[in-house]
CSV table of C-alpha atoms and ligand atoms in Angstrom, one decimal:
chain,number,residue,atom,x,y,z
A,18,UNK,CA,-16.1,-15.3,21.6
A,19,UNK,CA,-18.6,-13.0,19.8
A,20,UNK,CA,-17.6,-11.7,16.5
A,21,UNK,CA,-16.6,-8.1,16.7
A,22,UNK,CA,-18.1,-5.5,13.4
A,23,UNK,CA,-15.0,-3.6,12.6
A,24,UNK,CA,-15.4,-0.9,10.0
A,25,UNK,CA,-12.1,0.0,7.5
A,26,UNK,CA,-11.7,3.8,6.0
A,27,UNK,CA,-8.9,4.2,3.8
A,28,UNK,CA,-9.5,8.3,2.9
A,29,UNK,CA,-7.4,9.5,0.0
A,30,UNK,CA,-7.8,13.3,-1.6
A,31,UNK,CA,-10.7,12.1,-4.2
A,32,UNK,CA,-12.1,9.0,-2.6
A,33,UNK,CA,-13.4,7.0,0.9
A,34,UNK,CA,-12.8,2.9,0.4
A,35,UNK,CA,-14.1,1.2,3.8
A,36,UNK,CA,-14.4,-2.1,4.5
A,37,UNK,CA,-16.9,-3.7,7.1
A,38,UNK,CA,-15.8,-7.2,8.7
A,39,UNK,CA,-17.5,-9.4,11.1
A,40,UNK,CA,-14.6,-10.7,13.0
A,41,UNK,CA,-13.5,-13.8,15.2
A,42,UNK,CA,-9.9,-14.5,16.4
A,43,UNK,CA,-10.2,-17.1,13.4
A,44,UNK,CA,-10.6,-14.9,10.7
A,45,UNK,CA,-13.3,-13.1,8.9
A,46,UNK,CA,-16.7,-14.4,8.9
A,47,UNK,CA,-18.5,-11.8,6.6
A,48,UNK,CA,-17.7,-8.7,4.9
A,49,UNK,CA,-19.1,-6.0,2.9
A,50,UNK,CA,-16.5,-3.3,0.7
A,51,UNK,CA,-17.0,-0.9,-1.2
A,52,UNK,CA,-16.5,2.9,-1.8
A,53,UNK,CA,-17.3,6.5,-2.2
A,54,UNK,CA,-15.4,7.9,-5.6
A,55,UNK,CA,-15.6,12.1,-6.5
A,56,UNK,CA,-15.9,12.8,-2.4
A,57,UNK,CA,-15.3,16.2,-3.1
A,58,UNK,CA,-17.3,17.1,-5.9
A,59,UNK,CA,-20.2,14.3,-7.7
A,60,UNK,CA,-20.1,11.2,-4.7
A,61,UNK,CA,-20.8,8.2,-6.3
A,62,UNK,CA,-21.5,5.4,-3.5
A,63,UNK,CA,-20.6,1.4,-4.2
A,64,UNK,CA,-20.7,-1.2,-2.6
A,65,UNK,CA,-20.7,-5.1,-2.7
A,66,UNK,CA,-21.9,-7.3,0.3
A,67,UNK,CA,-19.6,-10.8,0.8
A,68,UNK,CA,-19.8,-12.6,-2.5
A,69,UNK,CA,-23.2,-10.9,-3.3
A,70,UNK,CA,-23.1,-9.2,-6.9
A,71,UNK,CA,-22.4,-5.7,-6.8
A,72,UNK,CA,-25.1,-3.5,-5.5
A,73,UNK,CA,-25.8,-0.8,-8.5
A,74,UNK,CA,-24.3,2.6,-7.9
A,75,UNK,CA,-25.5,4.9,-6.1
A,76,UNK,CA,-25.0,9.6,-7.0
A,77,UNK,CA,-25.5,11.1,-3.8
A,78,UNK,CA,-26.0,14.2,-5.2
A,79,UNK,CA,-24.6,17.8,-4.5
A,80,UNK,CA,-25.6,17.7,-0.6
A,81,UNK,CA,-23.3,14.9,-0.1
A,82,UNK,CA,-20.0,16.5,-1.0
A,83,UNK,CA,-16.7,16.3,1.8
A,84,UNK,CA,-15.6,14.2,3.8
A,85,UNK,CA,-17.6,14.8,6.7
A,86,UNK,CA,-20.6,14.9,4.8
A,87,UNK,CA,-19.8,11.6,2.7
A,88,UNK,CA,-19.1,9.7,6.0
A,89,UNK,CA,-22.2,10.6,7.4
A,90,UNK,CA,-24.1,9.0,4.7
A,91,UNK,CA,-21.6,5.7,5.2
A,92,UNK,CA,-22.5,5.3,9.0
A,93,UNK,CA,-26.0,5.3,8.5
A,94,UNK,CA,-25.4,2.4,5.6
A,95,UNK,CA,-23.2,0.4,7.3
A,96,UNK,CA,-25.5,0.6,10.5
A,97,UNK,CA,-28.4,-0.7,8.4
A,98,UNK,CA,-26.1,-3.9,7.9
A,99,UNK,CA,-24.8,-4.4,11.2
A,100,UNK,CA,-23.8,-2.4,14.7
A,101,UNK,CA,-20.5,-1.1,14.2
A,102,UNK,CA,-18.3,-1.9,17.3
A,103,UNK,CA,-14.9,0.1,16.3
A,104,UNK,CA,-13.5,1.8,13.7
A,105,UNK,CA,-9.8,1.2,12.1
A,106,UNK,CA,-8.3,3.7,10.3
A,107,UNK,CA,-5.0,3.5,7.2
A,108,UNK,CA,-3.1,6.6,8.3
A,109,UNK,CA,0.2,6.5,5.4
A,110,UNK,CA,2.3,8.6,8.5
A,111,UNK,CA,3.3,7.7,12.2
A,112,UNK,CA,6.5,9.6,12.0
A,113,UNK,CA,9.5,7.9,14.5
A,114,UNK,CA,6.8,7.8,17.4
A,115,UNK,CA,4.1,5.6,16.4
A,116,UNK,CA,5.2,1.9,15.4
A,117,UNK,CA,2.6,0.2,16.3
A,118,UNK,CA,-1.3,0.8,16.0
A,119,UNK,CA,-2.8,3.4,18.2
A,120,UNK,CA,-6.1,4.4,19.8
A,121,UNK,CA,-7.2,7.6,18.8
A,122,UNK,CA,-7.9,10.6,20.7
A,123,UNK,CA,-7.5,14.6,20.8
A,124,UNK,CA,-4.1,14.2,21.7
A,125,UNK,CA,-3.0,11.6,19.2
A,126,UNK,CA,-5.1,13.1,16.7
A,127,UNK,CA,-2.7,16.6,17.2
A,128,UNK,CA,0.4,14.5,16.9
A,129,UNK,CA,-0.9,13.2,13.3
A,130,UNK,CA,-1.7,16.4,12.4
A,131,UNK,CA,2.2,17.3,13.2
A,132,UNK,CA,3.0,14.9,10.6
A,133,UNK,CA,1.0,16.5,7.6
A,134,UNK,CA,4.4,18.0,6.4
A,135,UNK,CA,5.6,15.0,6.0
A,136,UNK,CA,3.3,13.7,4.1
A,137,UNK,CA,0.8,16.4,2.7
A,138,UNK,CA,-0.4,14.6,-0.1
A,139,UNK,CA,-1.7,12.0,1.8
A,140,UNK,CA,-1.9,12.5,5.8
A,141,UNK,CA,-4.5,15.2,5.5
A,142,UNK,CA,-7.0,13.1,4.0
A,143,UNK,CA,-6.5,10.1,6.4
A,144,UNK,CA,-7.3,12.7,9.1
A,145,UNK,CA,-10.5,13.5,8.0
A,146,UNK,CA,-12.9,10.8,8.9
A,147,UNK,CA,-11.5,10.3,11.7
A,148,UNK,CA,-12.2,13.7,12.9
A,149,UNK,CA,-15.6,13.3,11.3
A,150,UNK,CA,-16.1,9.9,13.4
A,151,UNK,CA,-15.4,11.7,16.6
A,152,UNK,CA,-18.1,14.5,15.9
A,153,UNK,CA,-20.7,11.9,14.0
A,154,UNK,CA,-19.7,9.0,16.7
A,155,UNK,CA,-18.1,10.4,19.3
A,156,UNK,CA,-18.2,6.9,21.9
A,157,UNK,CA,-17.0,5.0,19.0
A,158,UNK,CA,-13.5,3.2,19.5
A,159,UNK,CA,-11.1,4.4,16.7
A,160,UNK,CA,-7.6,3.1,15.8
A,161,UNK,CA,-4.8,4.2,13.5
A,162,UNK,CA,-2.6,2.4,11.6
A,163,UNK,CA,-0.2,3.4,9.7
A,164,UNK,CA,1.6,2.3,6.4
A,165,UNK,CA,5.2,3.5,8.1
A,166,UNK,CA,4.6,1.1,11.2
A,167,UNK,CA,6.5,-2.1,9.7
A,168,UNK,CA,9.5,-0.1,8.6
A,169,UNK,CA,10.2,0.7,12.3
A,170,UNK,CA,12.6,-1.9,12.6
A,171,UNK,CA,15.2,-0.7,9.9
A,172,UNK,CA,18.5,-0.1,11.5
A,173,UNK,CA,20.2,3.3,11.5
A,174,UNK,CA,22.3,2.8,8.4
A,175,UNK,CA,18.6,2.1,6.8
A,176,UNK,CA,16.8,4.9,8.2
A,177,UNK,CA,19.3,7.5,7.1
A,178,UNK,CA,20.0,9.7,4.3
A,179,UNK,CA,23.9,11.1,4.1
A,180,UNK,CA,22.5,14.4,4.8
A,181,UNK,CA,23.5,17.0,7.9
A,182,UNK,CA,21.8,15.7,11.4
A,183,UNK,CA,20.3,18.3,12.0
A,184,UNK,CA,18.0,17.0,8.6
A,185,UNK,CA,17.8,14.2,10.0
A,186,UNK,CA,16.5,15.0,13.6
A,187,UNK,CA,14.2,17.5,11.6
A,188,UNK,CA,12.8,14.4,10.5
A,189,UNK,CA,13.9,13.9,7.2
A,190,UNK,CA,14.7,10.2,7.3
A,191,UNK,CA,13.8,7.0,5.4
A,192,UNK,CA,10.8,6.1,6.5
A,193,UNK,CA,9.4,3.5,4.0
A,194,UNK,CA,5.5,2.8,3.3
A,195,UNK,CA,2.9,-0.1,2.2
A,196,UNK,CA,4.0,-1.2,5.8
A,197,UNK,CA,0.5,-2.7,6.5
A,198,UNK,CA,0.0,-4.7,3.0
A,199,UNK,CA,4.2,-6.2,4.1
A,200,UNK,CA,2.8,-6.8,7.4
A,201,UNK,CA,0.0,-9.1,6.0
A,202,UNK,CA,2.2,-10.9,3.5
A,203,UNK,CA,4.3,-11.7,6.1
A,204,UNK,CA,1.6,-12.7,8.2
A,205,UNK,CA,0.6,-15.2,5.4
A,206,UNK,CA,4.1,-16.5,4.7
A,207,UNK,CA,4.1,-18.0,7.9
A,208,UNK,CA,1.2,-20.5,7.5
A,209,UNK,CA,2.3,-20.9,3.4
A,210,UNK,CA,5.8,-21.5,3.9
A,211,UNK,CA,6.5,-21.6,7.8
A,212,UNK,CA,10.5,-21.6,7.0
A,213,UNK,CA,10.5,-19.1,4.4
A,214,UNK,CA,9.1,-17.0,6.8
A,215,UNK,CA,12.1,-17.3,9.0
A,216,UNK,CA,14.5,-16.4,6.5
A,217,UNK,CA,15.1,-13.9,4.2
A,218,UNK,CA,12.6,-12.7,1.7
A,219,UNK,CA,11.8,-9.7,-0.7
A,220,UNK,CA,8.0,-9.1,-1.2
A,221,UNK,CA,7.4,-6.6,-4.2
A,222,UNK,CA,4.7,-4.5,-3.8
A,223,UNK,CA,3.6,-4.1,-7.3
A,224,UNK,CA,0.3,-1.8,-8.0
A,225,UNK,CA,-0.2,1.9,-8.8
A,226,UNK,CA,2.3,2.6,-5.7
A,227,UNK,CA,5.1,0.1,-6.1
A,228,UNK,CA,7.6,-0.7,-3.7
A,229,UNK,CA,9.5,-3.9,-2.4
A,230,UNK,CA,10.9,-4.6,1.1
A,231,UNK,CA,13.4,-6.7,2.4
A,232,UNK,CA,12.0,-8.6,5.6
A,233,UNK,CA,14.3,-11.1,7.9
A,234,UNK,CA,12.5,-13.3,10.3
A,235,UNK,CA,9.2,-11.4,9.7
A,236,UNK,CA,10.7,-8.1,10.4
A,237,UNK,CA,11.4,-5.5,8.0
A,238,UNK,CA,15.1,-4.8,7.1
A,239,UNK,CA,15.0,-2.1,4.2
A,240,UNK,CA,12.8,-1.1,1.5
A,241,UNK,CA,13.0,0.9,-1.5
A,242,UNK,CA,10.7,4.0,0.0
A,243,UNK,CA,12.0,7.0,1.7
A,244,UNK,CA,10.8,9.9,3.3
A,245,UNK,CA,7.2,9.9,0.6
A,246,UNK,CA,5.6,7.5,-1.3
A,247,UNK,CA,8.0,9.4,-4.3
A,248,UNK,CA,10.7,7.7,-3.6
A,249,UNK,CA,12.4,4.4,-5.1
A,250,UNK,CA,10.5,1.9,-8.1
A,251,UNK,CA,8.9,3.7,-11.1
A,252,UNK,CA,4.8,3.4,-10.4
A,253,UNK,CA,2.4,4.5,-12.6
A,254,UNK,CA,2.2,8.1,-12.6
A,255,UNK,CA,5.4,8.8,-9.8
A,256,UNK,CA,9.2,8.8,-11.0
A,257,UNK,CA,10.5,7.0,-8.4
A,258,UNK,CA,14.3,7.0,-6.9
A,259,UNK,CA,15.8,10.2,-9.2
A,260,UNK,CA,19.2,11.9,-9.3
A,261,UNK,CA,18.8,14.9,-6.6
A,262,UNK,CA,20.4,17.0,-9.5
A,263,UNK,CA,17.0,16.5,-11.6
A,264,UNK,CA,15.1,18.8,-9.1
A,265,UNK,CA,17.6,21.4,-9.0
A,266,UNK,CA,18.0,21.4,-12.7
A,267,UNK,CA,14.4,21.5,-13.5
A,268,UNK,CA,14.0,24.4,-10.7
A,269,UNK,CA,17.6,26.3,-12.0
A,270,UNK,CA,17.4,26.2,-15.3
A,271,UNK,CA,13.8,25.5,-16.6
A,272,UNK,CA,12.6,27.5,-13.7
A,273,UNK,CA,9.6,25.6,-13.3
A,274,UNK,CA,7.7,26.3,-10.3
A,275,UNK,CA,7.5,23.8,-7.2
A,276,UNK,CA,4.4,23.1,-8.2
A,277,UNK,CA,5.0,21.5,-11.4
A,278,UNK,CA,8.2,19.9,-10.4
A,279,UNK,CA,5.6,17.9,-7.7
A,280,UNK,CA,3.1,17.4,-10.7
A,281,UNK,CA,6.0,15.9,-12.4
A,282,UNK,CA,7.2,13.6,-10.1
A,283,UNK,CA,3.4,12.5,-8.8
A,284,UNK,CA,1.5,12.6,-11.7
A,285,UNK,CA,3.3,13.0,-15.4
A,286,UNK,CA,6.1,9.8,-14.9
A,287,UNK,CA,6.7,6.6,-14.6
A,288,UNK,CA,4.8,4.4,-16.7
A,289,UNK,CA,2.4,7.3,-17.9
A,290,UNK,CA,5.3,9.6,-18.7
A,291,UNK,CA,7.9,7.0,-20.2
A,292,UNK,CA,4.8,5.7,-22.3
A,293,UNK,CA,3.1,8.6,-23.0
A,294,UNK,CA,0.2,5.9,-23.6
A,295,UNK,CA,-1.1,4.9,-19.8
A,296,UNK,CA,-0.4,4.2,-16.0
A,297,UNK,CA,-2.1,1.4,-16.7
A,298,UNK,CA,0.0,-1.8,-16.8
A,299,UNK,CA,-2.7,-3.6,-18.5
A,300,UNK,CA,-3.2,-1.1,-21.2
A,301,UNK,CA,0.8,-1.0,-22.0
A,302,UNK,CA,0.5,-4.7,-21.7
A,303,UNK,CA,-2.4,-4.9,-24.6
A,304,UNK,CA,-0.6,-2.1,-26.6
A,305,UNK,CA,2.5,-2.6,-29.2
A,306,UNK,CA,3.8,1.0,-29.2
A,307,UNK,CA,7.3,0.3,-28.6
A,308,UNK,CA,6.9,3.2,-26.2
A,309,UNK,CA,4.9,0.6,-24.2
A,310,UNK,CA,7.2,-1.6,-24.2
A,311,UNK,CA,10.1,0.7,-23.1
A,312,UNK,CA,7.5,1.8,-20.0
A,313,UNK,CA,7.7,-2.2,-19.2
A,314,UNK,CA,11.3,-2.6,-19.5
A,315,UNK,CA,12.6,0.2,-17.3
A,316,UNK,CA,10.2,-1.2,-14.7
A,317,UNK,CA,11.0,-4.4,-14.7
A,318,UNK,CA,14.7,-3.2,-15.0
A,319,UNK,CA,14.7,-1.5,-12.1
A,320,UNK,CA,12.7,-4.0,-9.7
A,321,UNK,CA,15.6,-6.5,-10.7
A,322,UNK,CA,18.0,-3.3,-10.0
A,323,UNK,CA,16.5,-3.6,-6.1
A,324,UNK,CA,16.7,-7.3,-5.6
A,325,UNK,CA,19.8,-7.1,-6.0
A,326,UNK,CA,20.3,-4.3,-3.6
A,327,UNK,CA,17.7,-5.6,-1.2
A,328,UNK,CA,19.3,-9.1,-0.9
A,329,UNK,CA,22.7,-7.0,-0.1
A,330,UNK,CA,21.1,-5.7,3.0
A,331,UNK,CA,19.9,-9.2,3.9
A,332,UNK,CA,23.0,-10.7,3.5
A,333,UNK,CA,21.5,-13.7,0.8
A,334,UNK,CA,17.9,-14.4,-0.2
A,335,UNK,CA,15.5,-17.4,0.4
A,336,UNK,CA,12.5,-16.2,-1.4
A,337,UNK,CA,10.5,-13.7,-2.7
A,338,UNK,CA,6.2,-12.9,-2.8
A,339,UNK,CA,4.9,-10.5,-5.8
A,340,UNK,CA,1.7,-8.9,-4.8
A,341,UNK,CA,-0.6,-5.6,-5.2
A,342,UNK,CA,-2.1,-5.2,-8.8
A,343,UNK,CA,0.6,-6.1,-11.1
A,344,UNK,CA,2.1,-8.4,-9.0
A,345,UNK,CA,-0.6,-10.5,-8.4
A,346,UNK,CA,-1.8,-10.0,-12.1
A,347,UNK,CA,1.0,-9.5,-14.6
A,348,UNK,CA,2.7,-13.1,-15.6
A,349,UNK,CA,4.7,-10.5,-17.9
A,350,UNK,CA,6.2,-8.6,-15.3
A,351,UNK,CA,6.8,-11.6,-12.9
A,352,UNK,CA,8.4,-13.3,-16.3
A,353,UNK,CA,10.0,-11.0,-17.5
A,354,UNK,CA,11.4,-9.9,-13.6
A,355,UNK,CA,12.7,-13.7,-12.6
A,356,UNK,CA,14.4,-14.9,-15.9
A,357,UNK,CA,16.5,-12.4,-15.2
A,358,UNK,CA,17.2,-13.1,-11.8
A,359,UNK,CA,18.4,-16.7,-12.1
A,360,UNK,CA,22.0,-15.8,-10.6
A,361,UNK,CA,19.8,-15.3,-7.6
A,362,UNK,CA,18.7,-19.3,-7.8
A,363,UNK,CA,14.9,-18.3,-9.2
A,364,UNK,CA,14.0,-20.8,-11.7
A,365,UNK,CA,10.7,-20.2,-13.0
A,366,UNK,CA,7.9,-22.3,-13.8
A,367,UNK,CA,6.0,-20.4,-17.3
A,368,UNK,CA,2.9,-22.8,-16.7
A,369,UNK,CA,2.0,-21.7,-13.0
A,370,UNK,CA,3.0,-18.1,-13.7
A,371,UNK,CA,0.8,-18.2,-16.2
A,372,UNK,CA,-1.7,-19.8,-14.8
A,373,UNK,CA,-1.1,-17.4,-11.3
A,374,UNK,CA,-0.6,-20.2,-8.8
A,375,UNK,CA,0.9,-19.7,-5.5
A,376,UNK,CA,4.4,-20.9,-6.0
A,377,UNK,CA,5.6,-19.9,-9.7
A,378,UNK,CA,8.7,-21.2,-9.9
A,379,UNK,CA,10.0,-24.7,-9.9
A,380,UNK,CA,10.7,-27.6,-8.0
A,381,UNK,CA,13.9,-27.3,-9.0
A,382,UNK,CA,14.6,-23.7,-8.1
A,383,UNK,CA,17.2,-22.6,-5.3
A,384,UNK,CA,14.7,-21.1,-4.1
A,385,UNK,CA,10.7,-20.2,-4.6
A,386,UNK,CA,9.1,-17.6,-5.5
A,387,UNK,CA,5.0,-16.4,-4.6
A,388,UNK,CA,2.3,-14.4,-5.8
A,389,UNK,CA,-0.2,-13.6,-2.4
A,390,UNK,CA,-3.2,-11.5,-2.5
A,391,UNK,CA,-2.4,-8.4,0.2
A,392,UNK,CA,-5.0,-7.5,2.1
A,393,UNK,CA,-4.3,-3.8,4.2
A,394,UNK,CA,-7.8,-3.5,5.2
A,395,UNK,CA,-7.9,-7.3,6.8
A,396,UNK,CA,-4.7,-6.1,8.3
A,397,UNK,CA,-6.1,-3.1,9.8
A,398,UNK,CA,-9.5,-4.9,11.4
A,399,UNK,CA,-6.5,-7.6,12.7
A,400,UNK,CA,-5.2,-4.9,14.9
A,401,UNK,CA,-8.2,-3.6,15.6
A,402,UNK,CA,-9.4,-6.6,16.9
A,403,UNK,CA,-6.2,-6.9,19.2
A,404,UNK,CA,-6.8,-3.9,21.0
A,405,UNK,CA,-10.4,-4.6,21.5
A,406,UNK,CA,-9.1,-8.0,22.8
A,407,UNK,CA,-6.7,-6.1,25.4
A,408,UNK,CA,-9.0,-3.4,26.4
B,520,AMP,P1,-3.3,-1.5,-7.4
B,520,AMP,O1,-2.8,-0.1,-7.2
B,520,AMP,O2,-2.7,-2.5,-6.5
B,520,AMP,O3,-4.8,-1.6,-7.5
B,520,AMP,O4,-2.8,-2.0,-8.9
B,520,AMP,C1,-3.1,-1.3,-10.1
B,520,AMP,C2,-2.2,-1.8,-11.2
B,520,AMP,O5,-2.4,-3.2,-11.4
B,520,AMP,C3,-2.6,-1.1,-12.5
B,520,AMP,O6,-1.4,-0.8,-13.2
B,520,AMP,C4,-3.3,-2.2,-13.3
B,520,AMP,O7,-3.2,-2.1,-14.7
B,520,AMP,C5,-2.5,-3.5,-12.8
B,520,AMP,N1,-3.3,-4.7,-13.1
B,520,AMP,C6,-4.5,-5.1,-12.5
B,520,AMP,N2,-4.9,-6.2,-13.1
B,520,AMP,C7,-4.0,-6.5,-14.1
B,520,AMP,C8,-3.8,-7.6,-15.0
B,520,AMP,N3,-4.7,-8.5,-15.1
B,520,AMP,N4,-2.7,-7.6,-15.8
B,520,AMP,C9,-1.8,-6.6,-15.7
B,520,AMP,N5,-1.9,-5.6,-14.8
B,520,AMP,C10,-2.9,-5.5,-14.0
């Protein structure tokens, strides 16, 4: 079969990351990333073609600014490397209706835009190109995936907060995200460790968003995000799971507005605002502020905290997979995260943590734990590809 050109856009509020692949059923065959940082006010274009060095950056000056503007100048780039056959998109919200990938049109582009509520930090930005695409490309085949997809299969007690129903059919229900990076681990479980894969395993999703998820079989069973991307671990800059009381109390009786209770909780805390020093794991790893060090402890405190609570709502735990940024980086965290979980039968192995192998704990151990590279945007030209296939 002849390899398909599928082109990746991952819009957030500052920046465009795209990936292009040239794809057969067996995997990738070539691929060129990159991004567009400062969209909306200096773009600065880079880029890196397979294993090639990376190409020097590019300013694309004042007349390049937006979305629509900055995706222009990406077409034409991408189309001087190779035809683009479809377009996939990372969309963080599907709400309850859209579990599985979908293509896009006017209609389903209206129902996504229903969702911005939901998630308004993020959905409005995923939105963008592909409204852009459809002006700029309008024959073009586009697809949206989305990061709640994988989380569809939670049961009730899962999806629910203990709120009034009529919250609830309003929508405000635990959702979960990182649904497509989940997706892939699981995907690669199956040809590292075919009978892990059937059992029961937590994957942390460790980077500047953290969560973890509990999957059974392949299918997702509960994770530690809720209704946003706010909600469970500390990550670098967001608090993570709180005491409701917090909000009202910082509303109440330090009145501060609604606007800096959301700057609070998004951008002044976890590791940036228990450090005071960075949201940067490696920077509070290299520094010996005790303030650092608190930063790392609470984290690592609280991802313990939701193994524990994760292997609850499995019912027992074969295995776990540490990925994202700190996951697949940190020995620290992994360390410092496993010796304490030896009551759950990890024993780890120092020398292949350190050394960031595949399997980092021993021979010996009840059971194994991983570090896997996620991929989302492979994950995205995966589904992609499948509806091409079945068009
Ligand atoms: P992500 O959002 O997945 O790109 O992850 C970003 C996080 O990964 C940041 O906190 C980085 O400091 C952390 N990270 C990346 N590389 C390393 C490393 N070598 N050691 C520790 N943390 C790292």
């Amino acid at each position: 079969m002849k390899p398909q050109n599928i082109a990746v856009l991952n819009a957030g509020s500052s920046s465009l990351k795209f990936s292009l692949f040239e794809l057969t059923p067996k995997g990738p065959l070539r691929r060129i990333r990159g991004q567009i940082a400062e969209i909306t006010s200096n773009p600065v274009f880079s880029a890196r073609i397979g294993s090639d060095p990376k190409e020097p950056d590019q300013l694309l000056g004042s007349n390049h600014v937006g979305h629509h503007r900055c995706l222009k100048f990406l077409l034409a780039w991408l189309e001087q490397h190779a035809r683009v056959d479809a377009a996939g998109h990372r969309v963080v919200h599907g709400g309850i209706h859209y579990s599985q990938p979908v293509i896009l049109d006017a209609a389903v582009i209206t129902a996504l835009e229903a969702l911005i509520p939901l998630a308004p930090l993020h959905q409005p930005h995923n939105l963008e190109p592909i409204r852009a695409l459809a002006t700029l490309h309008p024959g073009l085949t586009q697809v949206a995936c989305f990061d709640t997809a994988f989380h569809a299969t939670k049961r009730q007690e899962a999806q629910c907060f203990p709120l009034p129903a009529t919250l609830t059919d309003a929508g405000v229900r635990r959702y979960g995200f990182h649904g497509l990076s989940y997706e892939y681990i699981a995907m690669k479980l199956k040809e590292l460790d075919p009978e892990l894969a059937r059992g029961r395993v937590v994957v942390a999703h460790l980077g500047n968003g953290a969560s973890m998820c509990a999957i059974d079989n392949g299918k997702c069973v509960d994770s530690t995000m809720g209704m946003t991307a706010a909600d469970g671990l500390p990550m670098g800059t967001r608090s993570g799971t709180l005491d409701p009381g917090v909000l009202l109390y910082m509303a109440r009786e330090l009145n501060m507005s609604l606007d800096s209770i959301e700057d609070v909780l998004y951008r002044q805390s976890g590791l940036k605002g228990i450090s005071g020093i960075s949201h940067d794991m490696r920077q509070l790893e290299q520094s010996d502020h005790p303030k650092a060090a608190q930063a790392i402890a609470l984290m690592v405190y609280r991802i313990q905290q939701y193994f524990g609570a994760l292997t609850a709502s499995l019912g027992g735990l074969d295995g776990a997979v540490f990925t994202a940024g700190i996951g697949e980086n940190s020995s620290l965290i992994r360390r410092k995260t496993l010796q304490g979980l030896h009551w759950l039968g990890f024993e780890l192995d120092d020398v292949a943590n350190t050394q960031h192998a595949t399997r980092i704990t021993t021979r010996q151990s009840k059971i194994p734990a991983y570090v896997l590279p996620t991929d989302e945007d492979l994950m995205i030209a995966h589904h992609v590809q499948e509806i091409l296939d079945t068009r």
